[in-house]
Short mmCIF file of C-alpha atoms in Angstrom, two decimals:
data_model
loop_
_atom_site.label_atom_id
_atom_site.label_comp_id
_atom_site.label_asym_id
_atom_site.label_seq_id
_atom_site.Cartn_x
_atom_site.Cartn_y
_atom_site.Cartn_z
CA MET A 261 13.04 -50.37 3.36
CA SER A 262 13.97 -54.03 3.05
CA LEU A 263 17.93 -55.06 3.75
CA SER A 264 19.98 -57.65 2.78
CA LEU A 265 23.53 -57.83 4.69
CA ARG A 266 25.97 -60.03 2.77
CA THR A 267 30.44 -59.84 2.67
CA ILE A 268 31.92 -57.54 0.30
CA SER A 269 35.64 -57.23 -1.77
CA ARG A 270 38.07 -54.32 0.11
CA GLU A 271 36.89 -52.36 -3.64
CA GLN A 272 33.84 -52.75 -2.83
CA HIS A 273 34.01 -51.19 1.14
CA LEU A 274 36.32 -48.67 -0.05
CA GLY A 275 34.50 -46.76 -2.93
CA TYR A 276 31.21 -46.96 -0.45
CA LEU A 277 33.57 -44.96 2.24
CA GLN A 278 35.03 -42.63 -0.46
CA SER A 279 31.56 -41.42 -1.10
CA LEU A 280 31.28 -40.43 2.12
CA PRO A 281 32.40 -36.88 3.76
CA SER A 282 34.39 -39.15 6.26
CA ALA A 283 34.06 -42.32 8.39
CA SER A 284 36.41 -43.50 10.70
CA HIS A 285 40.26 -44.87 10.47
CA CYS A 286 39.49 -47.47 12.46
CA GLN A 287 36.56 -48.80 9.97
CA VAL A 288 39.14 -48.69 6.60
CA PRO A 289 39.59 -52.06 4.80
CA ALA A 290 43.49 -51.16 4.74
CA TRP A 291 43.34 -51.31 9.15
CA ALA A 292 42.42 -55.16 8.90
CA ASP A 293 46.25 -54.83 7.07
CA VAL A 294 47.05 -52.63 10.68
CA LYS A 295 45.58 -54.82 13.47
CA ASN A 296 46.72 -58.23 11.60
CA GLU A 297 46.67 -60.38 14.93
CA TRP A 298 42.71 -60.66 14.51
CA ARG A 299 40.85 -62.15 11.33
CA SER A 300 39.19 -59.99 9.36
CA GLU A 301 35.82 -59.46 6.96
CA ASN A 302 34.07 -56.41 4.99
CA LEU A 303 30.18 -56.49 5.20
CA GLY A 304 27.43 -54.51 3.41
CA TRP A 305 24.10 -53.26 3.64
CA PHE A 306 22.13 -53.67 0.81
CA ASP A 307 18.43 -51.85 -0.36
CA GLN A 308 16.11 -53.24 -2.09
CA ASN A 309 17.72 -51.95 -5.49
CA ASP A 310 20.67 -53.96 -4.64
CA GLU A 311 22.96 -50.44 -4.00
CA LEU A 312 25.40 -50.52 -1.24
CA VAL A 313 24.21 -48.51 1.40
CA GLY A 314 26.56 -49.41 4.36
CA ALA A 315 29.48 -50.81 5.36
CA ALA A 316 31.87 -52.43 8.00
CA LEU A 317 35.44 -53.72 9.08
CA VAL A 318 34.99 -56.58 11.11
CA LEU A 319 37.54 -58.25 13.58
CA TYR A 320 37.68 -61.35 15.11
CA ARG A 321 40.12 -62.48 17.63
CA GLN A 322 39.72 -66.14 18.65
CA LEU A 323 39.00 -67.06 22.40
CA PRO A 324 42.34 -69.58 23.88
CA LYS A 325 41.72 -72.99 22.82
CA VAL A 326 38.29 -72.04 21.96
CA LYS A 327 37.09 -71.40 18.02
CA ARG A 328 34.58 -68.71 18.78
CA TYR A 329 35.22 -65.60 17.85
CA LEU A 330 34.89 -62.03 19.61
CA ALA A 331 33.45 -60.01 17.06
CA TYR A 332 35.11 -56.12 17.24
CA LEU A 333 33.60 -53.21 14.53
CA PRO A 334 36.03 -50.58 15.99
CA GLU A 335 34.10 -46.91 15.81
CA GLY A 336 32.17 -49.00 13.53
CA PRO A 337 29.46 -49.73 11.57
CA VAL A 338 29.21 -46.82 9.12
CA ILE A 339 25.30 -46.89 8.76
CA ASN A 340 22.45 -44.45 9.55
CA TRP A 341 22.39 -44.52 12.54
CA TYR A 342 19.31 -42.31 12.98
CA ALA A 343 17.49 -44.43 10.48
CA PRO A 344 14.03 -45.63 12.00
CA ASN A 345 13.94 -49.39 11.73
CA LEU A 346 17.44 -48.99 13.24
CA GLU A 347 16.77 -53.45 13.85
CA GLU A 348 16.36 -54.07 10.52
CA TRP A 349 20.13 -53.19 9.94
CA LEU A 350 21.41 -54.89 13.18
CA GLN A 351 19.71 -57.90 13.42
CA PRO A 352 21.08 -59.21 9.85
CA MET A 353 24.79 -58.27 11.41
CA LEU A 354 24.14 -60.23 14.47
CA ALA A 355 22.75 -62.91 12.72
CA HIS A 356 25.75 -63.08 10.46
CA LEU A 357 28.50 -62.62 13.01
CA LYS A 358 26.43 -65.51 14.76
CA GLN A 359 27.10 -67.82 12.04
CA GLN A 360 30.86 -66.61 11.67
CA GLY A 361 31.83 -68.33 15.51
CA ALA A 362 31.16 -64.99 17.07
CA PHE A 363 30.03 -65.50 20.59
CA THR A 364 29.74 -61.41 21.79
CA VAL A 365 30.11 -58.96 19.39
CA LYS A 366 31.42 -55.47 20.47
CA MET A 367 30.85 -52.01 18.53
CA GLY A 368 31.29 -48.73 18.18
CA PRO A 369 28.41 -46.41 16.83
CA PRO A 370 29.85 -43.36 15.49
CA VAL A 371 27.37 -41.28 17.04
CA VAL A 372 27.94 -38.14 18.91
CA ILE A 373 25.81 -37.35 22.05
CA ARG A 374 26.93 -34.57 23.58
CA ARG A 375 29.77 -31.08 23.02
CA TRP A 376 31.22 -29.13 25.00
CA ASN A 377 33.03 -25.60 24.04
CA SER A 378 36.01 -24.32 25.85
CA ALA A 379 34.28 -21.48 27.41
CA ALA A 380 31.93 -24.30 29.35
CA ILE A 381 35.32 -26.76 29.67
CA LYS A 382 37.41 -23.53 30.76
CA ALA A 383 34.19 -22.52 33.47
CA GLY A 384 33.96 -26.19 34.71
CA ILE A 385 37.78 -26.55 35.60
CA GLN A 386 37.28 -22.91 37.75
CA ASP A 387 34.48 -24.39 39.44
CA PRO A 388 35.50 -26.54 43.08
CA ASP A 389 32.57 -28.48 42.62
CA VAL A 390 32.96 -30.04 39.50
CA LYS A 391 35.18 -33.01 38.87
CA ARG A 392 34.21 -34.16 35.36
CA LEU A 393 33.14 -33.10 32.05
CA ARG A 394 29.42 -34.80 33.13
CA ASP A 395 28.85 -32.39 35.46
CA VAL A 396 29.39 -29.22 33.54
CA GLU A 397 26.04 -28.58 31.12
CA ALA A 398 26.83 -29.28 27.26
CA SER A 399 26.59 -26.65 24.96
CA VAL A 400 25.06 -28.73 22.16
CA ILE A 401 23.23 -31.79 23.24
CA GLU A 402 22.32 -34.37 20.20
CA PRO A 403 18.58 -35.56 21.68
CA ARG A 404 18.05 -38.53 18.03
CA ALA A 405 21.85 -39.50 20.09
CA PHE A 406 19.85 -40.83 23.01
CA GLU A 407 16.86 -42.69 21.01
CA VAL A 408 19.76 -44.66 19.22
CA SER A 409 21.25 -45.60 22.81
CA ASP A 410 17.32 -46.36 23.80
CA LYS A 411 17.21 -48.64 21.17
CA LEU A 412 20.13 -50.53 21.35
CA ARG A 413 19.27 -51.46 25.09
CA ARG A 414 15.81 -52.50 23.86
CA MET A 415 17.49 -54.56 21.53
CA GLY A 416 19.57 -56.61 24.22
CA TRP A 417 23.03 -54.46 23.33
CA GLN A 418 24.74 -53.75 27.02
CA GLN A 419 26.79 -50.31 27.61
CA ALA A 420 30.42 -51.35 27.87
CA GLU A 421 32.39 -50.26 30.64
CA ASP A 422 34.64 -47.41 29.25
CA GLY A 423 38.22 -48.09 29.61
CA GLY A 424 40.30 -50.64 28.35
CA ALA A 425 38.73 -53.95 26.78
CA GLY A 426 42.05 -56.04 27.01
CA PHE A 427 40.95 -57.28 23.90
CA GLY A 428 42.75 -55.53 21.14
CA ASP A 429 42.32 -51.15 21.98
CA VAL A 430 38.82 -49.68 22.81
CA GLN A 431 38.08 -46.40 21.88
CA PRO A 432 37.54 -43.47 23.37
CA ARG A 433 34.51 -42.46 24.85
CA TYR A 434 35.67 -38.38 24.96
CA VAL A 435 38.20 -36.79 22.51
CA PHE A 436 38.89 -33.22 21.66
CA GLN A 437 37.93 -31.56 17.99
CA VAL A 438 38.79 -28.55 16.33
CA PRO A 439 35.82 -27.49 13.79
CA LEU A 440 37.49 -26.35 10.99
CA ALA A 441 34.61 -25.76 8.35
CA ASN A 442 33.27 -22.65 7.50
CA ARG A 443 36.09 -20.79 9.74
CA SER A 444 39.00 -19.41 8.21
CA LEU A 445 42.79 -20.07 9.49
CA ASP A 446 42.97 -16.97 11.45
CA ASP A 447 39.50 -17.15 13.32
CA VAL A 448 41.22 -21.11 14.11
CA LEU A 449 43.75 -19.12 15.60
CA LYS A 450 42.07 -16.83 17.38
CA GLY A 451 39.92 -19.63 19.30
CA PHE A 452 43.24 -20.29 20.44
CA ASN A 453 44.08 -19.54 24.18
CA GLN A 454 47.01 -16.90 24.82
CA LEU A 455 48.73 -19.41 25.94
CA TRP A 456 48.87 -21.71 22.32
CA ARG A 457 49.45 -18.25 20.52
CA ARG A 458 52.83 -17.03 22.14
CA ASN A 459 53.96 -20.43 22.60
CA ILE A 460 53.69 -20.63 18.42
CA LYS A 461 54.91 -17.43 18.06
CA LYS A 462 57.94 -18.64 20.67
CA ALA A 463 58.59 -21.67 18.83
CA GLU A 464 58.61 -19.43 15.15
CA LYS A 465 61.75 -16.83 17.27
CA ALA A 466 63.55 -19.84 18.40
CA GLY A 467 63.88 -21.00 14.94
CA VAL A 468 61.83 -24.42 14.90
CA GLU A 469 60.60 -26.30 11.75
CA VAL A 470 58.06 -28.61 11.06
CA VAL A 471 58.94 -31.36 8.22
CA GLN A 472 56.69 -33.76 7.07
CA GLY A 473 58.80 -37.10 7.41
CA GLY A 474 58.55 -40.63 5.11
CA TYR A 475 58.90 -44.33 5.97
CA GLU A 476 62.85 -43.78 6.39
CA ASP A 477 62.28 -41.15 9.05
CA LEU A 478 60.10 -43.77 11.59
CA PRO A 479 63.04 -44.84 13.37
CA ILE A 480 63.42 -40.67 14.24
CA TRP A 481 59.42 -41.44 15.41
CA GLN A 482 60.30 -44.72 18.07
CA GLU A 483 63.17 -42.70 19.36
CA LEU A 484 61.06 -39.86 20.69
CA TYR A 485 57.99 -42.04 21.07
CA GLU A 486 59.84 -44.35 23.60
CA VAL A 487 61.22 -41.22 25.53
CA THR A 488 57.73 -39.92 25.87
CA ALA A 489 56.66 -44.02 27.09
CA GLU A 490 59.32 -43.73 29.72
CA ARG A 491 58.31 -40.46 30.99
CA ASP A 492 54.81 -41.06 31.06
CA LYS A 493 54.69 -44.46 31.89
CA PHE A 494 52.88 -46.41 29.38
CA ARG A 495 54.18 -49.45 27.23
CA PRO A 496 55.21 -47.91 23.64
CA ARG A 497 54.30 -50.08 20.66
CA PRO A 498 57.32 -51.59 18.70
CA LEU A 499 58.35 -50.08 15.83
CA SER A 500 57.08 -52.58 13.60
CA TYR A 501 53.84 -51.57 14.37
CA PHE A 502 54.07 -47.81 12.86
CA GLN A 503 56.04 -49.59 9.94
CA ARG A 504 52.73 -51.80 9.08
CA GLN A 505 50.09 -49.20 9.79
CA TRP A 506 52.33 -47.12 6.84
CA THR A 507 52.57 -49.02 4.46
CA ALA A 508 49.17 -50.06 4.77
CA LEU A 509 47.13 -47.13 5.30
CA ASN A 510 49.45 -45.40 2.46
CA SER A 511 49.12 -48.25 -0.03
CA GLU A 512 45.25 -47.44 0.25
CA ASP A 513 45.24 -43.95 -0.31
CA PRO A 514 48.62 -41.89 -0.46
CA ASN A 515 47.21 -39.30 2.08
CA ARG A 516 46.24 -41.80 4.67
CA MET A 517 48.92 -41.32 7.12
CA ARG A 518 51.85 -38.88 7.61
CA LEU A 519 54.44 -37.58 10.12
CA TYR A 520 55.28 -34.23 11.02
CA ILE A 521 59.25 -34.19 12.95
CA ALA A 522 59.50 -30.89 14.35
CA LYS A 523 63.22 -29.93 14.67
CA HIS A 524 65.61 -27.33 16.12
CA GLU A 525 69.09 -26.38 15.23
CA GLY A 526 68.16 -29.83 13.37
CA GLU A 527 67.58 -31.87 15.83
CA PRO A 528 64.36 -33.79 16.43
CA LEU A 529 62.28 -32.87 19.21
CA ALA A 530 58.67 -33.65 19.19
CA ALA A 531 56.80 -36.41 16.05
CA ALA A 532 53.17 -36.98 15.89
CA THR A 533 51.47 -38.83 13.00
CA MET A 534 48.43 -38.30 11.30
CA LEU A 535 45.70 -39.85 10.08
CA THR A 536 42.93 -38.92 6.79
CA VAL A 537 39.63 -40.15 6.43
CA GLY A 538 37.50 -37.75 4.09
CA GLN A 539 37.15 -34.51 5.73
CA HIS A 540 38.51 -35.48 9.22
CA VAL A 541 41.75 -35.36 10.61
CA TRP A 542 43.01 -37.13 13.45
CA TYR A 543 46.29 -36.17 15.54
CA SER A 544 47.23 -40.08 16.02
CA TYR A 545 50.56 -40.36 18.28
CA GLY A 546 52.51 -37.90 19.50
CA ALA A 547 56.30 -37.93 20.63
CA SER A 548 58.42 -35.58 22.20
CA ALA A 549 61.67 -35.41 23.93
CA ASN A 550 62.73 -34.10 27.61
CA HIS A 551 65.10 -31.28 26.93
CA LYS A 552 64.76 -27.68 24.66
CA ARG A 553 60.83 -27.54 26.18
CA GLU A 554 61.36 -24.52 25.97
CA VAL A 555 61.62 -23.94 21.99
CA ARG A 556 57.86 -24.89 21.95
CA PRO A 557 58.22 -27.97 19.43
CA SER A 558 54.79 -29.67 20.25
CA ASN A 559 53.06 -25.82 20.12
CA ALA A 560 54.76 -25.89 16.80
CA MET A 561 53.90 -28.99 15.30
CA GLN A 562 49.99 -29.09 15.95
CA TRP A 563 49.79 -25.45 14.20
CA ARG A 564 51.61 -26.65 11.10
CA MET A 565 48.81 -30.53 11.68
CA LEU A 566 46.70 -28.11 11.28
CA ARG A 567 47.39 -25.77 8.68
CA ASP A 568 47.65 -28.97 6.36
CA SER A 569 44.52 -30.54 7.70
CA TYR A 570 42.68 -27.06 6.31
CA ALA A 571 44.53 -27.02 2.96
CA LEU A 572 43.67 -30.88 2.68
CA GLY A 573 40.11 -29.49 3.77
CA ALA A 574 39.03 -31.44 6.98
CA SER A 575 35.90 -29.84 8.28
CA VAL A 576 37.13 -31.33 11.42
CA TYR A 577 40.67 -31.78 13.09
CA ASP A 578 40.74 -34.48 15.99
CA LEU A 579 43.16 -34.40 18.48
CA ARG A 580 41.55 -37.79 19.67
CA GLY A 581 41.39 -38.84 22.95
CA ILE A 582 40.64 -36.96 26.53
CA SER A 583 40.07 -38.58 30.30
CA ASP A 584 36.51 -36.92 31.15
CA THR A 585 38.41 -35.82 34.40
CA LEU A 586 38.60 -32.41 35.07
CA ASP A 587 40.36 -32.91 38.70
CA GLU A 588 43.82 -30.66 38.90
CA ASN A 589 45.01 -33.35 40.29
CA ASP A 590 43.97 -36.25 38.39
CA HIS A 591 47.38 -37.00 36.26
CA LEU A 592 45.06 -37.36 33.09
CA PHE A 593 44.05 -33.71 33.39
CA GLY A 594 47.37 -32.27 31.93
CA LEU A 595 46.03 -34.07 28.58
CA ILE A 596 42.77 -32.07 28.78
CA GLN A 597 44.15 -29.35 29.28
CA PHE A 598 46.94 -29.18 26.80
CA LYS A 599 44.17 -29.57 24.30
CA VAL A 600 41.34 -26.83 25.58
CA GLY A 601 44.00 -24.03 24.40
CA THR A 602 43.36 -24.80 20.79
CA GLY A 603 39.68 -23.91 21.06
CA GLY A 604 38.15 -26.62 20.16
CA GLU A 605 35.34 -28.48 21.72
CA ALA A 606 34.69 -31.56 23.79
CA VAL A 607 33.38 -34.59 22.35
CA GLU A 608 31.29 -37.68 23.74
CA TYR A 609 30.19 -40.76 22.06
CA VAL A 610 27.35 -43.05 23.23
CA GLY A 611 30.56 -45.67 23.82
CA GLU A 612 31.41 -48.88 22.91
CA TRP A 613 28.32 -51.59 23.22
CA ASP A 614 28.48 -55.38 23.99
CA PHE A 615 25.56 -57.97 22.29
CA PRO A 616 26.56 -61.22 24.06
CA LEU A 617 25.27 -63.96 21.73
CA ASN A 618 26.56 -66.83 23.95
CA LYS A 619 26.19 -65.74 27.43
CA VAL A 620 28.57 -67.78 29.03
CA LEU A 621 31.68 -67.26 26.84
CA HIS A 622 30.91 -63.61 27.20
CA LYS A 623 30.38 -64.03 30.89
CA ALA A 624 34.13 -66.03 30.83
CA LEU A 625 35.42 -63.45 28.82
CA ASP A 626 34.55 -59.95 31.35
CA ILE A 627 36.11 -62.71 34.54
CA TYR A 628 39.45 -63.34 32.30
CA MET A 629 39.89 -59.69 31.28
CA SER A 630 39.52 -58.47 34.46
CA ARG A 631 42.41 -60.86 35.81
CA ARG A 632 44.48 -59.39 33.34
#
């Protein structure tokens, strides 16, 4: 199959994504408006019949003082990763990005390599010798993903370090997902652990009400989010970021981004943003107050979001990033502990990969990043 690559319109790009079961929210054309400090481009792969068979959102970030760019394809490109001729997909892309002034390319193939069900994770947590997810035998291994990694290495791609790239947001390698396809909501609820089911009931008894908010409710979200940032010691994004996200994503698709608020006696206690592309739903950002935790607003909110995802026809509810630590003394352990209660599974992707088009500038970027 001979492939050609060229710039496409946002409409073509969106139309292509709408023909698929799902794609990452970081690859929809409107994501470029969310990340407006980057220059962007929509790319399309065409087969010999001139039919669009793949697409990508590329974000370009200029290096300080030189007209050279980092080209970033977050959780993309959206192509056939298992194609036997993978280099015929990626070579034209590299050539094009080099022409555009890119000195290095970073991409995140949406390819799953391993999955661990909640029973396997719980056994790992209970085993004192186990400190990381990768020390636990996976419930499902995807052999084709190892082939993808091997091909990328042979082509000269380098596996990026896990963790912060500083340049924009590095995408999580490990995520937590609740599968919804071919399950009833009853099955999903039965999959929750006892504590989760008890907390959902507690919230119901206490009269916690979960409502869907609109653009005008984003300041309520922001207030709770800033409380959370202070508690969990991270730097919060400004309100303008979420307002921009809301406007950009929902003008592309009115169901793309939702806001949920859990209230008790009229007081907002927890809030979350939810993103949808096709059959994939993400719990994107979450926040909660420091008080009234005993009425369990966060559990009530997650259960409502899960039910709504199910009603939207989602095949997966994605709780996004987790760390791979199973060490109870690690400050990131609480994240997986909270999520594993949903009875879902931990999922490992092949991670992000770099292709240095200019080795000197790539090295300079590495040094610059490590000092930040």
